[in-house]
GROMACS .gro file of C-alpha atoms in nm:
model
  226
    1ARG     CA    1  -4.834  -6.148   0.883
    2PRO     CA    2  -5.163  -5.982   0.787
    3PRO     CA    3  -5.429  -5.934   1.055
    4ARG     CA    4  -5.662  -6.222   1.129
    5TYR     CA    5  -6.010  -6.144   1.001
    6THR     CA    6  -6.310  -6.315   1.159
    7LEU     CA    7  -6.562  -6.446   0.905
    8PHE     CA    8  -6.935  -6.504   0.933
    9PRO     CA    9  -7.067  -6.808   0.741
   10TYR     CA   10  -7.207  -6.733   0.397
   11THR     CA   11  -7.529  -6.927   0.461
   12THR     CA   12  -7.598  -6.735   0.781
   13LEU     CA   13  -7.587  -6.404   0.593
   14PHE     CA   14  -7.751  -6.470   0.260
   15ARG     CA   15  -8.005  -6.747   0.311
   16SER     CA   16  -8.248  -6.459   0.364
   17ARG     CA   17  -8.227  -6.080   0.355
   18SER     CA   18  -8.207  -6.070   0.732
   19ILE     CA   19  -7.898  -5.848   0.734
   20SER     CA   20  -8.015  -5.491   0.690
   21ILE     CA   21  -8.005  -5.147   0.851
   22ASN     CA   22  -8.337  -4.984   0.935
   23VAL     CA   23  -8.281  -4.624   1.042
   24PRO     CA   24  -8.595  -4.473   1.201
   25GLY     CA   25  -8.703  -4.176   0.988
   26GLY     CA   26  -8.457  -4.271   0.714
   27PHE     CA   27  -8.525  -4.264   0.343
   28SER     CA   28  -8.526  -4.643   0.307
   29ARG     CA   29  -8.399  -4.967   0.457
   30ILE     CA   30  -8.033  -5.025   0.371
   31TYR     CA   31  -7.912  -5.364   0.250
   32PRO     CA   32  -7.546  -5.468   0.211
   33ARG     CA   33  -7.420  -5.499  -0.144
   34GLY     CA   34  -7.219  -5.817  -0.138
   35LEU     CA   35  -7.082  -6.065   0.111
   36GLY     CA   36  -6.807  -5.834   0.238
   37GLN     CA   37  -7.053  -5.561   0.329
   38ALA     CA   38  -7.292  -5.813   0.486
   39ARG     CA   39  -7.016  -5.942   0.713
   40TYR     CA   40  -6.921  -5.585   0.801
   41VAL     CA   41  -7.278  -5.489   0.897
   42LYS     CA   42  -7.322  -5.809   1.096
   43ALA     CA   43  -6.996  -5.738   1.277
   44ILE     CA   44  -7.101  -5.385   1.373
   45GLN     CA   45  -7.427  -5.525   1.509
   46SER     CA   46  -7.247  -5.801   1.702
   47PHE     CA   47  -6.913  -5.656   1.824
   48ASP     CA   48  -6.826  -5.356   2.041
   49MET     CA   49  -6.511  -5.278   1.843
   50VAL     CA   50  -6.482  -5.312   1.464
   51PHE     CA   51  -6.196  -5.218   1.231
   52SER     CA   52  -6.277  -5.175   0.862
   53ILE     CA   53  -5.976  -5.160   0.631
   54GLY     CA   54  -6.002  -5.132   0.254
   55PRO     CA   55  -5.991  -4.909  -0.053
   56ALA     CA   56  -6.214  -4.613  -0.131
   57GLY     CA   57  -6.568  -4.680  -0.245
   58THR     CA   58  -6.630  -5.000  -0.049
   59GLY     CA   59  -6.891  -4.852   0.186
   60LYS     CA   60  -6.680  -4.847   0.503
   61THR     CA   61  -6.789  -4.503   0.622
   62PHE     CA   62  -7.143  -4.511   0.483
   63LEU     CA   63  -7.236  -4.840   0.652
   64ALA     CA   64  -7.070  -4.735   0.979
   65VAL     CA   65  -7.273  -4.414   0.985
   66ALA     CA   66  -7.594  -4.600   0.892
   67CYS     CA   67  -7.549  -4.854   1.173
   68ALA     CA   68  -7.465  -4.578   1.419
   69LEU     CA   69  -7.773  -4.374   1.327
   70GLU     CA   70  -7.989  -4.684   1.366
   71GLU     CA   71  -7.853  -4.731   1.719
   72VAL     CA   72  -7.906  -4.367   1.817
   73LEU     CA   73  -8.247  -4.310   1.658
   74SER     CA   74  -8.372  -4.642   1.800
   75ARG     CA   75  -8.257  -4.512   2.143
   76ARG     CA   76  -8.028  -4.809   2.201
   77LYS     CA   77  -7.735  -4.568   2.229
   78ARG     CA   78  -7.730  -4.219   2.375
   79LYS     CA   79  -7.539  -4.043   2.098
   80LEU     CA   80  -7.308  -4.067   1.798
   81VAL     CA   81  -6.956  -3.925   1.824
   82LEU     CA   82  -6.777  -3.855   1.496
   83THR     CA   83  -6.404  -3.792   1.481
   84ARG     CA   84  -6.110  -3.809   1.246
   85PRO     CA   85  -5.749  -3.690   1.245
   86VAL     CA   86  -5.703  -3.342   1.102
   87VAL     CA   87  -5.451  -3.430   0.832
   88GLU     CA   88  -5.469  -3.276   0.485
   89ALA     CA   89  -5.388  -3.448   0.158
   90GLY     CA   90  -5.133  -3.227  -0.013
   91ARG     CA   91  -5.077  -2.861   0.069
   92SER     CA   92  -5.229  -2.709   0.383
   93LEU     CA   93  -5.540  -2.492   0.351
   94GLY     CA   94  -5.402  -2.262   0.617
   95PHE     CA   95  -5.619  -2.080   0.872
   96LEU     CA   96  -5.991  -2.160   0.858
   97PRO     CA   97  -6.240  -1.904   1.000
   98GLY     CA   98  -6.535  -1.976   1.230
   99ASP     CA   99  -6.600  -2.176   1.545
  100LEU     CA  100  -6.474  -2.529   1.610
  101THR     CA  101  -6.756  -2.699   1.416
  102GLN     CA  102  -6.703  -2.471   1.115
  103LYS     CA  103  -6.328  -2.532   1.119
  104LEU     CA  104  -6.380  -2.909   1.125
  105ASN     CA  105  -6.657  -2.913   0.866
  106PRO     CA  106  -6.426  -2.954   0.560
  107TYR     CA  107  -6.257  -3.254   0.724
  108LEU     CA  108  -6.583  -3.417   0.836
  109ARG     CA  109  -6.777  -3.346   0.517
  110PRO     CA  110  -6.771  -3.714   0.407
  111LEU     CA  111  -6.944  -3.811   0.732
  112TYR     CA  112  -7.209  -3.540   0.681
  113ASP     CA  113  -7.260  -3.660   0.322
  114ALA     CA  114  -7.318  -4.014   0.450
  115MET     CA  115  -7.568  -3.897   0.713
  116GLU     CA  116  -7.762  -3.681   0.466
  117ALA     CA  117  -7.788  -3.974   0.224
  118ILE     CA  118  -7.961  -4.174   0.499
  119ILE     CA  119  -8.180  -3.924   0.686
  120PRO     CA  120  -8.308  -3.572   0.600
  121HIS     CA  121  -8.079  -3.274   0.656
  122GLU     CA  122  -8.328  -3.134   0.909
  123THR     CA  123  -8.296  -3.449   1.119
  124VAL     CA  124  -7.916  -3.422   1.116
  125ALA     CA  125  -7.938  -3.058   1.229
  126ARG     CA  126  -8.186  -3.146   1.506
  127LEU     CA  127  -7.968  -3.430   1.634
  128GLN     CA  128  -7.668  -3.197   1.647
  129GLU     CA  129  -7.866  -2.931   1.832
  130ASN     CA  130  -7.981  -3.170   2.105
  131GLY     CA  131  -7.637  -3.332   2.137
  132ALA     CA  132  -7.729  -3.670   1.988
  133ILE     CA  133  -7.457  -3.615   1.725
  134GLU     CA  134  -7.125  -3.478   1.847
  135ILE     CA  135  -6.834  -3.365   1.631
  136SER     CA  136  -6.513  -3.408   1.828
  137PRO     CA  137  -6.158  -3.344   1.708
  138LEU     CA  138  -5.937  -3.646   1.774
  139ALA     CA  139  -5.677  -3.422   1.936
  140TYR     CA  140  -5.929  -3.315   2.205
  141MET     CA  141  -6.032  -3.665   2.317
  142ARG     CA  142  -5.763  -3.729   2.576
  143GLY     CA  143  -5.909  -3.778   2.924
  144ARG     CA  144  -6.263  -3.849   2.805
  145SER     CA  145  -6.464  -4.165   2.880
  146LEU     CA  146  -6.724  -4.231   2.611
  147ARG     CA  147  -7.017  -4.427   2.756
  148ASN     CA  148  -7.336  -4.557   2.595
  149CYS     CA  149  -7.257  -4.418   2.252
  150VAL     CA  150  -7.132  -4.512   1.907
  151VAL     CA  151  -6.792  -4.364   1.818
  152ILE     CA  152  -6.670  -4.355   1.458
  153LEU     CA  153  -6.305  -4.284   1.383
  154ASP     CA  154  -6.281  -4.216   1.009
  155GLU     CA  155  -5.962  -4.198   0.799
  156ALA     CA  156  -5.782  -4.383   1.077
  157GLN     CA  157  -5.480  -4.450   0.855
  158ASN     CA  158  -5.377  -4.091   0.931
  159THR     CA  159  -5.362  -4.141   1.307
  160THR     CA  160  -5.026  -4.177   1.476
  161ARG     CA  161  -4.964  -4.471   1.706
  162GLU     CA  162  -5.011  -4.247   2.008
  163GLN     CA  163  -5.340  -4.108   1.875
  164MET     CA  164  -5.475  -4.455   1.803
  165LYS     CA  165  -5.394  -4.579   2.152
  166MET     CA  166  -5.547  -4.266   2.301
  167PHE     CA  167  -5.867  -4.314   2.098
  168LEU     CA  168  -5.911  -4.684   2.175
  169THR     CA  169  -5.867  -4.624   2.547
  170ARG     CA  170  -6.152  -4.367   2.548
  171ILE     CA  171  -6.414  -4.641   2.496
  172GLY     CA  172  -6.630  -4.675   2.807
  173GLU     CA  173  -6.923  -4.889   2.925
  174ASP     CA  174  -7.186  -4.991   2.671
  175ALA     CA  175  -7.002  -4.809   2.391
  176LYS     CA  176  -6.936  -4.924   2.036
  177ALA     CA  177  -6.630  -4.816   1.837
  178ILE     CA  178  -6.600  -4.833   1.457
  179VAL     CA  179  -6.261  -4.755   1.302
  180THR     CA  180  -6.235  -4.712   0.924
  181GLY     CA  181  -5.933  -4.651   0.705
  182ASP     CA  182  -5.745  -4.717   0.383
  183VAL     CA  183  -5.378  -4.801   0.432
  184THR     CA  184  -5.303  -4.709   0.068
  185GLN     CA  185  -5.396  -4.344   0.135
  186ILE     CA  186  -5.173  -4.245   0.426
  187ASP     CA  187  -5.095  -3.872   0.438
  188LEU     CA  188  -4.856  -3.886   0.735
  189PRO     CA  189  -4.492  -3.785   0.672
  190ARG     CA  190  -4.382  -4.142   0.753
  191LYS     CA  191  -4.628  -4.402   0.628
  192ASN     CA  192  -4.495  -4.674   0.858
  193ALA     CA  193  -4.598  -4.462   1.158
  194SER     CA  194  -4.970  -4.515   1.090
  195GLY     CA  195  -5.163  -4.603   1.404
  196LEU     CA  196  -5.409  -4.812   1.202
  197ILE     CA  197  -5.137  -5.044   1.071
  198HIS     CA  198  -4.984  -5.070   1.417
  199ALA     CA  199  -5.319  -5.146   1.586
  200ALA     CA  200  -5.405  -5.413   1.328
  201LYS     CA  201  -5.078  -5.595   1.400
  202ILE     CA  202  -5.125  -5.586   1.776
  203LEU     CA  203  -5.498  -5.653   1.808
  204ARG     CA  204  -5.546  -5.911   1.534
  205ASN     CA  205  -5.574  -6.211   1.771
  206ILE     CA  206  -5.823  -6.062   2.017
  207PRO     CA  207  -6.153  -6.246   1.957
  208GLU     CA  208  -6.368  -5.959   2.087
  209ILE     CA  209  -6.238  -5.727   1.813
  210TYR     CA  210  -6.352  -5.773   1.453
  211PHE     CA  211  -6.140  -5.684   1.151
  212SER     CA  212  -6.327  -5.637   0.824
  213ALA     CA  213  -6.112  -5.656   0.510
  214PHE     CA  214  -6.233  -5.503   0.184
  215GLY     CA  215  -6.063  -5.543  -0.153
  216THR     CA  216  -6.096  -5.406  -0.503
  217ALA     CA  217  -6.380  -5.647  -0.579
  218ASP     CA  218  -6.585  -5.486  -0.300
  219VAL     CA  219  -6.585  -5.137  -0.458
  220VAL     CA  220  -6.947  -5.025  -0.513
  221ARG     CA  221  -6.913  -4.649  -0.562
  222ASN     CA  222  -6.815  -4.651  -0.929
  223PRO     CA  223  -6.674  -4.932  -1.148
  224LEU     CA  224  -6.396  -4.697  -1.261
  225LEU     CA  225  -6.248  -4.698  -0.910
  226LYS     CA  226  -6.154  -5.065  -0.947
   0.00000   0.00000   0.00000
């Protein structure tokens, strides 16, 4: 059976333009483009753990980053932690020079792109310098307890079952976790080993966890993607 997805009433979301993301110091207020995105934004604002599953171009990562930046820059959360599994699509790039941040930069570039579309590059750099934005490899998270922060796990379809369990059990007090992924773009050797698919099957009936489902109709990046 597919996961159970909680729904917010249409009238609650679109009777007015009350659902929006206002990032302090951002370029502009961000409004959801469609009912699916509105429910997703409302879920992030209302739940401590949100899964967003759907195809490319539906705003999963962008809206997650926008909501997280709003929380951090409004000082409701201490910091933003960004992570994703280091799995390449196709052939390996081999050894990458530089420190840990430089090595991870190619993998986390989509998250940087999202941040720099919302706030100035200088603000992103300042937040990283003072520790308000942390780049953390998924493989290095074991043993941590993430408190009073927003944690985004991007490209979660490429986590193994063990990695997904390890990530979800890192969430501490007053923390918010946002997990995004597209189950049609799994780069693992065995697609049925995806931690995202496994977690969706197990956690679907827990009312405190929200599952946001996007489809082809929700694609907003470019009409050609549909």
